[in-house]
Coordinates of C-alpha atoms and ligand atoms in Angstrom, one line a residue:
Chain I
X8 CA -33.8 -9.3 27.9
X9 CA -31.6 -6.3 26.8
X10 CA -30.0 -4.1 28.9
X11 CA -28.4 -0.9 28.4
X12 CA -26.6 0.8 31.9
X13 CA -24.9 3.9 31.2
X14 CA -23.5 3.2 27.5
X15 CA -21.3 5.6 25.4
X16 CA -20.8 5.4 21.5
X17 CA -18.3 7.9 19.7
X18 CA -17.2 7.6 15.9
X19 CA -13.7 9.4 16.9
X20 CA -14.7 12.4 18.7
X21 CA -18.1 12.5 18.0
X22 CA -20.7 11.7 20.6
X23 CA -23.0 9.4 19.1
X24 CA -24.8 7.5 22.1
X25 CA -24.2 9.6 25.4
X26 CA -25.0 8.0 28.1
X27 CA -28.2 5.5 27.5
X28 CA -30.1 3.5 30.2
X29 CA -32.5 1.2 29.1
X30 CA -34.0 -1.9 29.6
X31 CA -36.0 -4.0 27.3
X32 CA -38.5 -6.6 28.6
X33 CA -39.2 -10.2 27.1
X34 CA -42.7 -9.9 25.3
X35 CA -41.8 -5.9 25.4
X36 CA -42.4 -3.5 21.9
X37 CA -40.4 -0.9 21.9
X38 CA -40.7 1.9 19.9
X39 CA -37.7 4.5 19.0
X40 CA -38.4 7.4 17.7
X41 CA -36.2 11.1 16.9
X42 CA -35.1 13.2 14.3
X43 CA -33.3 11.8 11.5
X44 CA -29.2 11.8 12.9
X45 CA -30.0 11.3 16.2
X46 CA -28.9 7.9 16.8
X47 CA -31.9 5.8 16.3
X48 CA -29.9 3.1 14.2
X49 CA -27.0 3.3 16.1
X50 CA -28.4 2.6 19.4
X51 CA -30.3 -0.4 17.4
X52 CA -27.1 -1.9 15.9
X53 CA -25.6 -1.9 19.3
X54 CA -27.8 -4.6 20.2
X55 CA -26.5 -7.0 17.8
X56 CA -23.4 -5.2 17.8
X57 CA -23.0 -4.6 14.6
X58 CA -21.5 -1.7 16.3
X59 CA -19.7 -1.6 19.3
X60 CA -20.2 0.7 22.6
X61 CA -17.4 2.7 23.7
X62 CA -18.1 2.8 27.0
X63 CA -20.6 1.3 29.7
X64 CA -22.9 -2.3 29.8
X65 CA -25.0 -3.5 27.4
X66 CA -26.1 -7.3 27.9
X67 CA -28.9 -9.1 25.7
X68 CA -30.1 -12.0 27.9
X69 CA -27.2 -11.4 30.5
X70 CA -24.8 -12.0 28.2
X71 CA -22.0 -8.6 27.9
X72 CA -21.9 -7.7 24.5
X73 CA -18.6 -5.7 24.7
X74 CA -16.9 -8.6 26.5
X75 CA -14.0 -10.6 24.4
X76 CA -14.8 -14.0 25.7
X77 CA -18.8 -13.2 23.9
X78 CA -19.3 -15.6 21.3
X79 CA -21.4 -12.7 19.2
X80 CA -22.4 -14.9 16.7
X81 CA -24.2 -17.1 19.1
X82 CA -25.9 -13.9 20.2
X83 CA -26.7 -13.1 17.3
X84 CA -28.6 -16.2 16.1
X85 CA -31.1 -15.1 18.7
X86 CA -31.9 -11.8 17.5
X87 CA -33.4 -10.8 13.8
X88 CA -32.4 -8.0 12.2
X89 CA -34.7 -6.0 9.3
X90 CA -33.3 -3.7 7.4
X91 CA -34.4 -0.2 5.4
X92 CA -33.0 -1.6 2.7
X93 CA -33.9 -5.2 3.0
X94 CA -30.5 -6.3 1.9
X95 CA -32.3 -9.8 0.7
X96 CA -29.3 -11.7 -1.2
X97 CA -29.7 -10.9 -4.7
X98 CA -28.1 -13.7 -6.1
X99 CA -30.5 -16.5 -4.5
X100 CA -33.9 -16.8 -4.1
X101 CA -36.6 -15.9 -1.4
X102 CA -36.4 -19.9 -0.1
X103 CA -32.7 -19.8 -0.2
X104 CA -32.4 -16.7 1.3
X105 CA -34.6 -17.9 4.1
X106 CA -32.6 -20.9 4.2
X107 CA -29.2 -19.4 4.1
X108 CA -28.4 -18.9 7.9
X109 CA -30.8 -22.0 9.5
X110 CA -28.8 -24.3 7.4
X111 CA -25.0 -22.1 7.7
X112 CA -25.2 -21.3 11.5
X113 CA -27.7 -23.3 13.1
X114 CA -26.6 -26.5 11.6
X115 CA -30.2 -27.3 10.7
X116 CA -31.0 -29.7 7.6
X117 CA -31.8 -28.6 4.2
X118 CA -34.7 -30.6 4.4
X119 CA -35.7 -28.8 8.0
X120 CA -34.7 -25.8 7.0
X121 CA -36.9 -25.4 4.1
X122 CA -40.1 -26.7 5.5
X123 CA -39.1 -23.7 8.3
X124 CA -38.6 -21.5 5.3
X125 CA -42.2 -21.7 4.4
X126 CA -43.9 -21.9 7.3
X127 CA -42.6 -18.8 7.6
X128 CA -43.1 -17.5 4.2
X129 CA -46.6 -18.4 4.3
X130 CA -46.6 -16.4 7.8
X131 CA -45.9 -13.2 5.9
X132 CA -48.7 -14.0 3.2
X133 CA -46.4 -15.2 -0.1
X134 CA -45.9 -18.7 -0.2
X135 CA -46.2 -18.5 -3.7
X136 CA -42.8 -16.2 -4.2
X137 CA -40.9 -19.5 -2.8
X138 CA -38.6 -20.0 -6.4
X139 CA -38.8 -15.7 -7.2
X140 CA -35.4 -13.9 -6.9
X141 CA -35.9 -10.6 -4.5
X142 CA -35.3 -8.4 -7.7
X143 CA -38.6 -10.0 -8.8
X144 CA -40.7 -8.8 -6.2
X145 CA -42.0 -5.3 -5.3
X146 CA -40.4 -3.9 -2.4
X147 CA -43.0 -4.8 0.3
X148 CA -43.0 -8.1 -0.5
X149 CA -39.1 -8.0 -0.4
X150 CA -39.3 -6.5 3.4
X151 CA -42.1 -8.9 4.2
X152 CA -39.3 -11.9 2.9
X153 CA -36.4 -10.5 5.1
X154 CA -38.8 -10.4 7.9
X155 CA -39.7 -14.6 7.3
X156 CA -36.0 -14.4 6.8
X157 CA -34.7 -13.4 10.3
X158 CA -38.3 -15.0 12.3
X159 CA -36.9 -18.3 10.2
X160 CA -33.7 -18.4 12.9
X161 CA -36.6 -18.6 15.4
X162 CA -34.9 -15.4 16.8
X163 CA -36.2 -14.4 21.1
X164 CA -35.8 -10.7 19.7
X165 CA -36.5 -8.8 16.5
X166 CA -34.6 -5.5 15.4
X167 CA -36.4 -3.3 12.5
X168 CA -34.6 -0.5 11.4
X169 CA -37.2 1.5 9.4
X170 CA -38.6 -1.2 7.8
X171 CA -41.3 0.9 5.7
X172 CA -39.1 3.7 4.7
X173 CA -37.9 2.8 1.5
X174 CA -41.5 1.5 0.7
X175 CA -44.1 3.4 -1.7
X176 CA -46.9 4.2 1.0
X177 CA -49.1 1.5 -0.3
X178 CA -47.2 -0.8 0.5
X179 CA -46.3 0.3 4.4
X180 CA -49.2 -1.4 5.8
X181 CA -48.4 -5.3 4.3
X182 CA -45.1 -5.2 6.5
X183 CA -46.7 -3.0 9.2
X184 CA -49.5 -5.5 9.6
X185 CA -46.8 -8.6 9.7
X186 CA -45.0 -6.8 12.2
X187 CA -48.4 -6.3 14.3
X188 CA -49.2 -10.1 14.2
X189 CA -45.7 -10.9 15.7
X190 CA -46.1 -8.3 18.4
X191 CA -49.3 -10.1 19.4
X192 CA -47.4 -13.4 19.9
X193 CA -45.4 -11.9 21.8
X194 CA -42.0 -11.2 20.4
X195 CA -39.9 -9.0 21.8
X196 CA -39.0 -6.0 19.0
X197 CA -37.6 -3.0 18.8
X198 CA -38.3 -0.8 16.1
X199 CA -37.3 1.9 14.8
X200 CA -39.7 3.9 13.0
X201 CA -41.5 7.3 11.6
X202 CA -44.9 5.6 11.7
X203 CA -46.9 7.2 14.3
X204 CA -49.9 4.5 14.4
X205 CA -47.9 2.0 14.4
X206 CA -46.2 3.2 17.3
X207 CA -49.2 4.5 19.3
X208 CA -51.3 1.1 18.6
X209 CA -48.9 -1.3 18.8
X210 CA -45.7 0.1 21.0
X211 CA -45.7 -0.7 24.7
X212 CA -43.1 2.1 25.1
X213 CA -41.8 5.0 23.0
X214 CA -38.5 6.0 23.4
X215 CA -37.5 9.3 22.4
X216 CA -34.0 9.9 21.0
X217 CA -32.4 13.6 20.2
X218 CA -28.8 14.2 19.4
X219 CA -27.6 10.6 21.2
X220 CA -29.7 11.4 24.4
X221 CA -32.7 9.1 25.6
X222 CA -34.8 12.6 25.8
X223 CA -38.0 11.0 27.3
X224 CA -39.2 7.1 27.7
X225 CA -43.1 6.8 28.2
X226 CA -46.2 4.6 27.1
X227 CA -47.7 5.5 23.9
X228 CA -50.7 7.3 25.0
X229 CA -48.9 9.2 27.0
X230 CA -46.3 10.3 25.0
X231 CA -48.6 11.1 22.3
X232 CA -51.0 13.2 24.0
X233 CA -48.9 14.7 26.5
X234 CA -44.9 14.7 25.4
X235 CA -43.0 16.4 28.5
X236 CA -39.7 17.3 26.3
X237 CA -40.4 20.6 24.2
X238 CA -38.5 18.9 21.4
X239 CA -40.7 15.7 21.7
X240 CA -43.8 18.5 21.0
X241 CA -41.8 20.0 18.5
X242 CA -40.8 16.8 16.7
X243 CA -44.1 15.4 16.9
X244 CA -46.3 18.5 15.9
X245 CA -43.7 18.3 12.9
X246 CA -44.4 14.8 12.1
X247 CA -48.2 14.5 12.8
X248 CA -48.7 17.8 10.7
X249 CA -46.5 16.4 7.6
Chain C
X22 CA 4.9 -10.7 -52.9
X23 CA 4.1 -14.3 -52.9
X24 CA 1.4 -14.3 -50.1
X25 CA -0.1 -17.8 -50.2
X26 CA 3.4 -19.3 -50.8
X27 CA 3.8 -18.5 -47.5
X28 CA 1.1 -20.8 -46.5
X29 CA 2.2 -24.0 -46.7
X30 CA 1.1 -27.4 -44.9
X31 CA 4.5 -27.5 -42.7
X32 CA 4.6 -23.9 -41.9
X33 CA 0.5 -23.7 -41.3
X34 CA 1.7 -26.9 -38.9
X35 CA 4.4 -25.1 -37.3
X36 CA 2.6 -22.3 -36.6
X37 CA 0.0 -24.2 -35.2
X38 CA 2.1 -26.4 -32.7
X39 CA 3.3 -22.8 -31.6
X40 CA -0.6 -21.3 -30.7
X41 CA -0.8 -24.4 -29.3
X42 CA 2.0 -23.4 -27.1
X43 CA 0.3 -19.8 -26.7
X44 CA -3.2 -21.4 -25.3
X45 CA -1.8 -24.4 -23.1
X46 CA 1.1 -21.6 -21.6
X47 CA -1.9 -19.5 -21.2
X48 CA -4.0 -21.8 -19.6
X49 CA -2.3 -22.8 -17.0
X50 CA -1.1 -19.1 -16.2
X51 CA -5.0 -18.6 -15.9
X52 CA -5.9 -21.1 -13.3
X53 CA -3.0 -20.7 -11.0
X54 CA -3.3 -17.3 -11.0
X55 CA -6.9 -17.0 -10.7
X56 CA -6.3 -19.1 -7.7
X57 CA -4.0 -16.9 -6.4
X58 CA -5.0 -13.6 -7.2
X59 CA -8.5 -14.3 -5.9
X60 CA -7.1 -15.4 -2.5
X61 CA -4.8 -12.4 -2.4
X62 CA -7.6 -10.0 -3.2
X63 CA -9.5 -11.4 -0.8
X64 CA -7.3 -11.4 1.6
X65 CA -6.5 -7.7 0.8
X66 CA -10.1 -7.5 1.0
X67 CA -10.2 -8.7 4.8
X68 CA -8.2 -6.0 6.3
X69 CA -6.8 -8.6 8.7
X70 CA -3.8 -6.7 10.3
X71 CA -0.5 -7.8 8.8
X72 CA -2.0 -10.6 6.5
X73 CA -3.5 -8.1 4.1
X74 CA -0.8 -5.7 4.5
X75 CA 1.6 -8.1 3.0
X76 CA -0.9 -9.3 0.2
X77 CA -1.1 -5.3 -0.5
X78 CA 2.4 -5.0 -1.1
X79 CA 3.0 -7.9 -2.9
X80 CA 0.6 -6.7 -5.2
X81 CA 1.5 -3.2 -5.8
X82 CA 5.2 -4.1 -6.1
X83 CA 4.1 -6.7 -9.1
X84 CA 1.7 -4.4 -10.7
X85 CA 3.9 -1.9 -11.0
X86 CA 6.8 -4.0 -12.9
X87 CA 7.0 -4.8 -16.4
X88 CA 5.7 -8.2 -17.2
X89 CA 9.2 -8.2 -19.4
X90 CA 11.3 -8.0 -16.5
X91 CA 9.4 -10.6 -14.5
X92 CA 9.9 -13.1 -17.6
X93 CA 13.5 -11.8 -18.0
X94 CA 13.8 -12.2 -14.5
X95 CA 12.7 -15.8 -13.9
X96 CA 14.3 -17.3 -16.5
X97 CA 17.9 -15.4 -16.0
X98 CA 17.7 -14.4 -12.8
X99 CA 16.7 -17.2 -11.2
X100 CA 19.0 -19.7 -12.4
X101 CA 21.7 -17.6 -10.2
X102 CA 20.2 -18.6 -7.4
X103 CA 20.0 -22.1 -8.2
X104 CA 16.6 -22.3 -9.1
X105 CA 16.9 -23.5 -12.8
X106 CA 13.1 -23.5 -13.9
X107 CA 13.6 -23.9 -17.9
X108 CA 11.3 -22.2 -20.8
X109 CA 8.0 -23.3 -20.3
X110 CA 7.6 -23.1 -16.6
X111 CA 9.8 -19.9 -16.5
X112 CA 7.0 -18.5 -18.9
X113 CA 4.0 -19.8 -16.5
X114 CA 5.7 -18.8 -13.3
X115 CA 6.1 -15.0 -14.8
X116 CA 3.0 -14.6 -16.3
X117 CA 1.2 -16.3 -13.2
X118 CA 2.8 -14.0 -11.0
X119 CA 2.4 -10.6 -12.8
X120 CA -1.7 -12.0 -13.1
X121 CA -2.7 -12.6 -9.9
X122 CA -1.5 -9.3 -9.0
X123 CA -4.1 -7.9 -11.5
X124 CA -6.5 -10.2 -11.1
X125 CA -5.7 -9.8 -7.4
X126 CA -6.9 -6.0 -7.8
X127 CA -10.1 -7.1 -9.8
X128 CA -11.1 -9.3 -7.1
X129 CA -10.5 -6.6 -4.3
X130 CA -12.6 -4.2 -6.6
X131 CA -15.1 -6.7 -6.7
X132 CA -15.7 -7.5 -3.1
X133 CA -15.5 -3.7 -2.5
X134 CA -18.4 -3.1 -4.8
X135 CA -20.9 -5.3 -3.1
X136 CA -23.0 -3.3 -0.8
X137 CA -22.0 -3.2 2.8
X138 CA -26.0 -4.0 3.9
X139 CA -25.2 -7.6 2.2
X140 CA -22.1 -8.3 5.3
X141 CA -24.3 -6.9 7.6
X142 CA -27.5 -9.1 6.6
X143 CA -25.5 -11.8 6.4
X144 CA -23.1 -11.2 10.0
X145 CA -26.5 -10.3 12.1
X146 CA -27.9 -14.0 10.9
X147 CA -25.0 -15.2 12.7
X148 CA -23.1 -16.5 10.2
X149 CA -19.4 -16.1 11.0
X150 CA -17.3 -13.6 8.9
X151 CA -15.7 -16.5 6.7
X152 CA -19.2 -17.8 5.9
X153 CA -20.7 -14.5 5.0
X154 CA -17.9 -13.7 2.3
X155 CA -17.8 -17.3 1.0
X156 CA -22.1 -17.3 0.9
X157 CA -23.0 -14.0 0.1
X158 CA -20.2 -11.6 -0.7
X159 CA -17.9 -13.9 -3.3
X160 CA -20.4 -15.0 -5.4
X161 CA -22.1 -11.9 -5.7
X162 CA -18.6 -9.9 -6.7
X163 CA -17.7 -12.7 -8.9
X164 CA -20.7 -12.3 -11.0
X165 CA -19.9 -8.6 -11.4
X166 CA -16.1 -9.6 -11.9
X167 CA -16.6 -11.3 -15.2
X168 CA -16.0 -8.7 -17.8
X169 CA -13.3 -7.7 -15.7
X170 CA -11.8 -11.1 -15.8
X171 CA -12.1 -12.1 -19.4
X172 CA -10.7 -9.1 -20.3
X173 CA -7.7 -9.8 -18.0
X174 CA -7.4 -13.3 -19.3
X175 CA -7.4 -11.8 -22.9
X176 CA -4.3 -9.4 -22.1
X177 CA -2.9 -12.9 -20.4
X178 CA -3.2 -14.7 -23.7
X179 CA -1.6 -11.8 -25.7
X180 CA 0.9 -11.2 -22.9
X181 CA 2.4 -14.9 -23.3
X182 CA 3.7 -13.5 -26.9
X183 CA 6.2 -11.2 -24.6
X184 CA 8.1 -15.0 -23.6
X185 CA 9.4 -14.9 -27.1
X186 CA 12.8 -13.0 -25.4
X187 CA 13.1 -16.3 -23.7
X188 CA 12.2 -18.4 -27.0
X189 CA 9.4 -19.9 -25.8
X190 CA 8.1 -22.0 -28.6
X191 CA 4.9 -20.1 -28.5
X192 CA 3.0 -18.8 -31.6
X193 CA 5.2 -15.5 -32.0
X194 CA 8.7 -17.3 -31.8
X195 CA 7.2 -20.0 -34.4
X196 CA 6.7 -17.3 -37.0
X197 CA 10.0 -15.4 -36.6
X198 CA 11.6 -18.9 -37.3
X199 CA 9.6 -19.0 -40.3
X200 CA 9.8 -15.7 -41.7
X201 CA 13.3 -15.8 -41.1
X202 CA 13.4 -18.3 -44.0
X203 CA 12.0 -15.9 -46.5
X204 CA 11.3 -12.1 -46.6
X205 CA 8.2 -12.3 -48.5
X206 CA 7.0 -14.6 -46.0
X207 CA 6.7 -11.2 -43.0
X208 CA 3.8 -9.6 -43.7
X209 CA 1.5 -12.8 -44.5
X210 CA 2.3 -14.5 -41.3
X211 CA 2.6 -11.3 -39.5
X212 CA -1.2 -11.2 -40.9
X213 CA -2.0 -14.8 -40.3
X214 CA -1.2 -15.0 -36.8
X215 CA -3.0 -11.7 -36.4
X216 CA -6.1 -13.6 -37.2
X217 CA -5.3 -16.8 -35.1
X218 CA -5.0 -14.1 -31.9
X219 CA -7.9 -12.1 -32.7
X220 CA -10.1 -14.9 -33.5
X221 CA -9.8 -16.7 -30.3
X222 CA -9.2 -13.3 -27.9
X223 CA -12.9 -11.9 -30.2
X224 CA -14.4 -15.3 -29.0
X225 CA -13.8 -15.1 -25.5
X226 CA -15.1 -11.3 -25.4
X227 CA -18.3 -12.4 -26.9
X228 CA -18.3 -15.2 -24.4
X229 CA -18.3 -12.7 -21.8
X230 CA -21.1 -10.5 -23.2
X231 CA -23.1 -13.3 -22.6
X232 CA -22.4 -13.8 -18.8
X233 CA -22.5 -10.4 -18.7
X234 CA -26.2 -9.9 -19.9
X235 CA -27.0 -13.6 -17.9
X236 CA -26.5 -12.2 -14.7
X237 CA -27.6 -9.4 -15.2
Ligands
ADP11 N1 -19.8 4.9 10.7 C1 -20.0 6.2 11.1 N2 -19.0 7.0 11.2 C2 -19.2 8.3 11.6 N3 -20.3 8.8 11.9 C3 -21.4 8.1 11.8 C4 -21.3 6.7 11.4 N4 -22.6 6.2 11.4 C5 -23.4 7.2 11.7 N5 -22.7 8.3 12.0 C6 -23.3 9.5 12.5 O1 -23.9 9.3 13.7 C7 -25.1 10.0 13.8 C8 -26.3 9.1 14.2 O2 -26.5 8.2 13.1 P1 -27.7 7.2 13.0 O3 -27.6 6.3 14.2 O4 -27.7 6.5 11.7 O5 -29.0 8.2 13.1 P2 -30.5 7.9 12.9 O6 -30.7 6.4 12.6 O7 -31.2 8.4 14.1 O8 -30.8 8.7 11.7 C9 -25.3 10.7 12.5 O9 -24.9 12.1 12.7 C10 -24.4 10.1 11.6 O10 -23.9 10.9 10.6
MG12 MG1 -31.3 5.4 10.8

């Protein structure tokens, strides 16, 4: 499904990505984890390339992303992206942001688009916030909207870039449990993320990240109980003892 | 001094056909160059090679003349080059191109201010750059551009006063003519159309508190 063969990323001289294999599976959760810097987001962006690679292959259902002739934003209608930050449209609300890009890029009818809108709304447990503006909601339920938002594109992957970061920690397992019920249908995700459970329960695969370097690439269990990098151990004891 | 002497019907008339003049000059200064500076800020905006270049230049070359020598200019200048535009368009032309260079500048400012995770929601959704600005980024920055804007229409609506060196039969030029007539007639209608400025300039600020505090 996504492929990454020997990539490079710099921002000018600085070595972001070095070097990353990888290959992501249909059906496949994949967890990234690594100290904060290391390139977690950057090596997620790629995907959708909302950054570009310097230097090796990276193809999302065989298609290159770094070739000209790519028409990204057909790529990109396959693969949903949530955010730390959410970045809901403030100036609409939860059923129009939902609607926005089903009706703009797909073509879709307002009519289709909004029955789609909450389906999926209802999915993620607030079909009543339909007519609230994002400002009106508290900040899981504003992830748990941009989540309905991208699955409403009926996406074949799903990108979360620390989705429960910027949330108070009662509020971490409302999005982590969404994101659990659309692992068990199967989507393919990749998620970035400091939550350890979440990782070890739900990850097929945790991939280790330190200074732009896939460190070490292993099922949960194993990772967990027995990391083979010294700064896995070290970033782990760090994060299970906070 | 005879102060209400100075108010009589004809002259209260005269000074009326010449804020007419003031508004409807005004006006139509607003909406061309609202359209204009809101596609040159946006195009500034774009960083499109060359494109937005030029649109930068244009409107740092504007913003940095005085609106007096862009009136001065169209009306005398041009004219030597065979374009013979007359009073009242001379007027608009000036005033709409010094404005879209500032309202140019309000709209970059505005588009700037929107948070980059907004383009980046909006682009991963697959809408197409074009799309994303026109659905998500523009109306978002024009909301925050409002107090911004009114204020720049106000200083448009005071500026048109400055095309009395071309004796356009706005409200300034009107009461020159009439205080030409009598001395004692200066301060009252200096005061007079003091008021008429202030009272519709006051009007449109208060107008734009409340957009302000609606979208907020
Ligand atoms: N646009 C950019 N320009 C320059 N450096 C950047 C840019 N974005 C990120 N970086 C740097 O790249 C490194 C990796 O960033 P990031 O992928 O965001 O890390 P992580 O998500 O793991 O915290 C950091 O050192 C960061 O400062
Ligand atoms: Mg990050």
């Amino acid at each position: 499904m996504i492929s990454f063969g020997h990539v490079n990323k710099y921002y000018g001289d600085f070595h972001v990505l070095k070097d990353i294999d990888l290959t992501i599976k249909t059906g496949e959760v994949v967890v990234i984890i690594g100290p904060s810097g290391s390139g977690k987001s950057t090596l997620l962006r790629c995907i959708n390339r909302l950054e570009t690679i310097t230097d090796g292959s990276l193809t999302v259902k065989d298609v290159h992303l770094n070739d000209k002739k790519t028409d990204i934003n057909k790529v990109r209608r396959k693969i949903g992206m949530v955010f730390q930050h959410f970045n809901l449209y403030p100036h609409k609300t939860v059923l129009e942001n939902i609607m926005l890009a089903p009706i703009n890029a797909l073509g879709i009818s307002k009519e289709e688009a909004k029955k789609t809108a909450e389906f999926y709304l209802d999915k993620v447990g607030i079909p009543d916030k339909a007519t609230s503006f994002p400002s009106q909601l508290s900040g899981g339920q504003q992830q748990r909207v941009a989540i309905a938002r991208g699955l409403a594109m009926k996406p074949e992957i799903m990108l979360f870039d620390e989705p429960t970061s910027a949330l108070d920690p009662e509020m971490v397992g409302e999005v982590l449990d969404v994101m659990k019920a659309l692992a068990e249908e199967g989507m393919t995700m990749v998620v970035v993320t400091h939550e350890m459970g979440f990782a070890k329960e739900v990850g097929d695969r945790i991939v280790f990240i330190d200074q732009g370097k896939i460190l070490e690439e292993a099922a949960p269990v194993e990772f967990f109980e027995n990391p083979k990098e010294e700064r896995a151990q070290v970033f782990l004891s760090r994060i299970l003892n906070h | 001094m005879d102060f209400l002497g100075a108010f009589t019907p004809d002259n209260l008339i005269f000074l009326l056909k010449g804020f007419y003049v003031t508004l409807k000059v005004a006006f139509i200064s607003i909406i061309f160059s609202f359209i204009i500076g809101g596609a040159l800020g946006t195009i500034r905006f774009t960083k499109i090679p060359i494109v937005s270049n030029i649109a930068a230049v244009l409107v740092e070359t504007i913003r940095n003349l005085p609106l007096l020598l862009i009136i001065l200019f169209t009306y005398f200048a041009l004219p030597e080059i065979g374009i013979n535009l007359g009073i009242t368009v001379s007027a608009i032309v000036a005033l709409t191109i010094f404005e879209s260079a500032m309202l140019a500048e309000i709209v970059r400012g505005g588009l700037i201010s929107i948070e980059k995770g907004q383009m980046e929601a909006a682009r991963s959704s697959g809408l197409s750059y074009i799309q994303a600005l026109r659905l998500v980024i523009l109306p978002q920055a024009l909301r925050r551009m409002v107090p911004n804007l009114v204020s720049q229409f106000i200083s448009l609506l005071k500026d048109t006063s400055l095309a009395v060196v071309i004796a356009l039969p706005e409200l300034l030029h009107h009461a020159k003519i009439i205080q030409a007539q009598e001395l004692s007639y200066v301060i009252p209608i200096f005061l007079l159309i003091a008021l008429m400025y202030f009272v519709v300039n006051f009007a449109l600020s208060l107008i734009a508190k409340r957009l302000e505090l609606k979208s907020a």
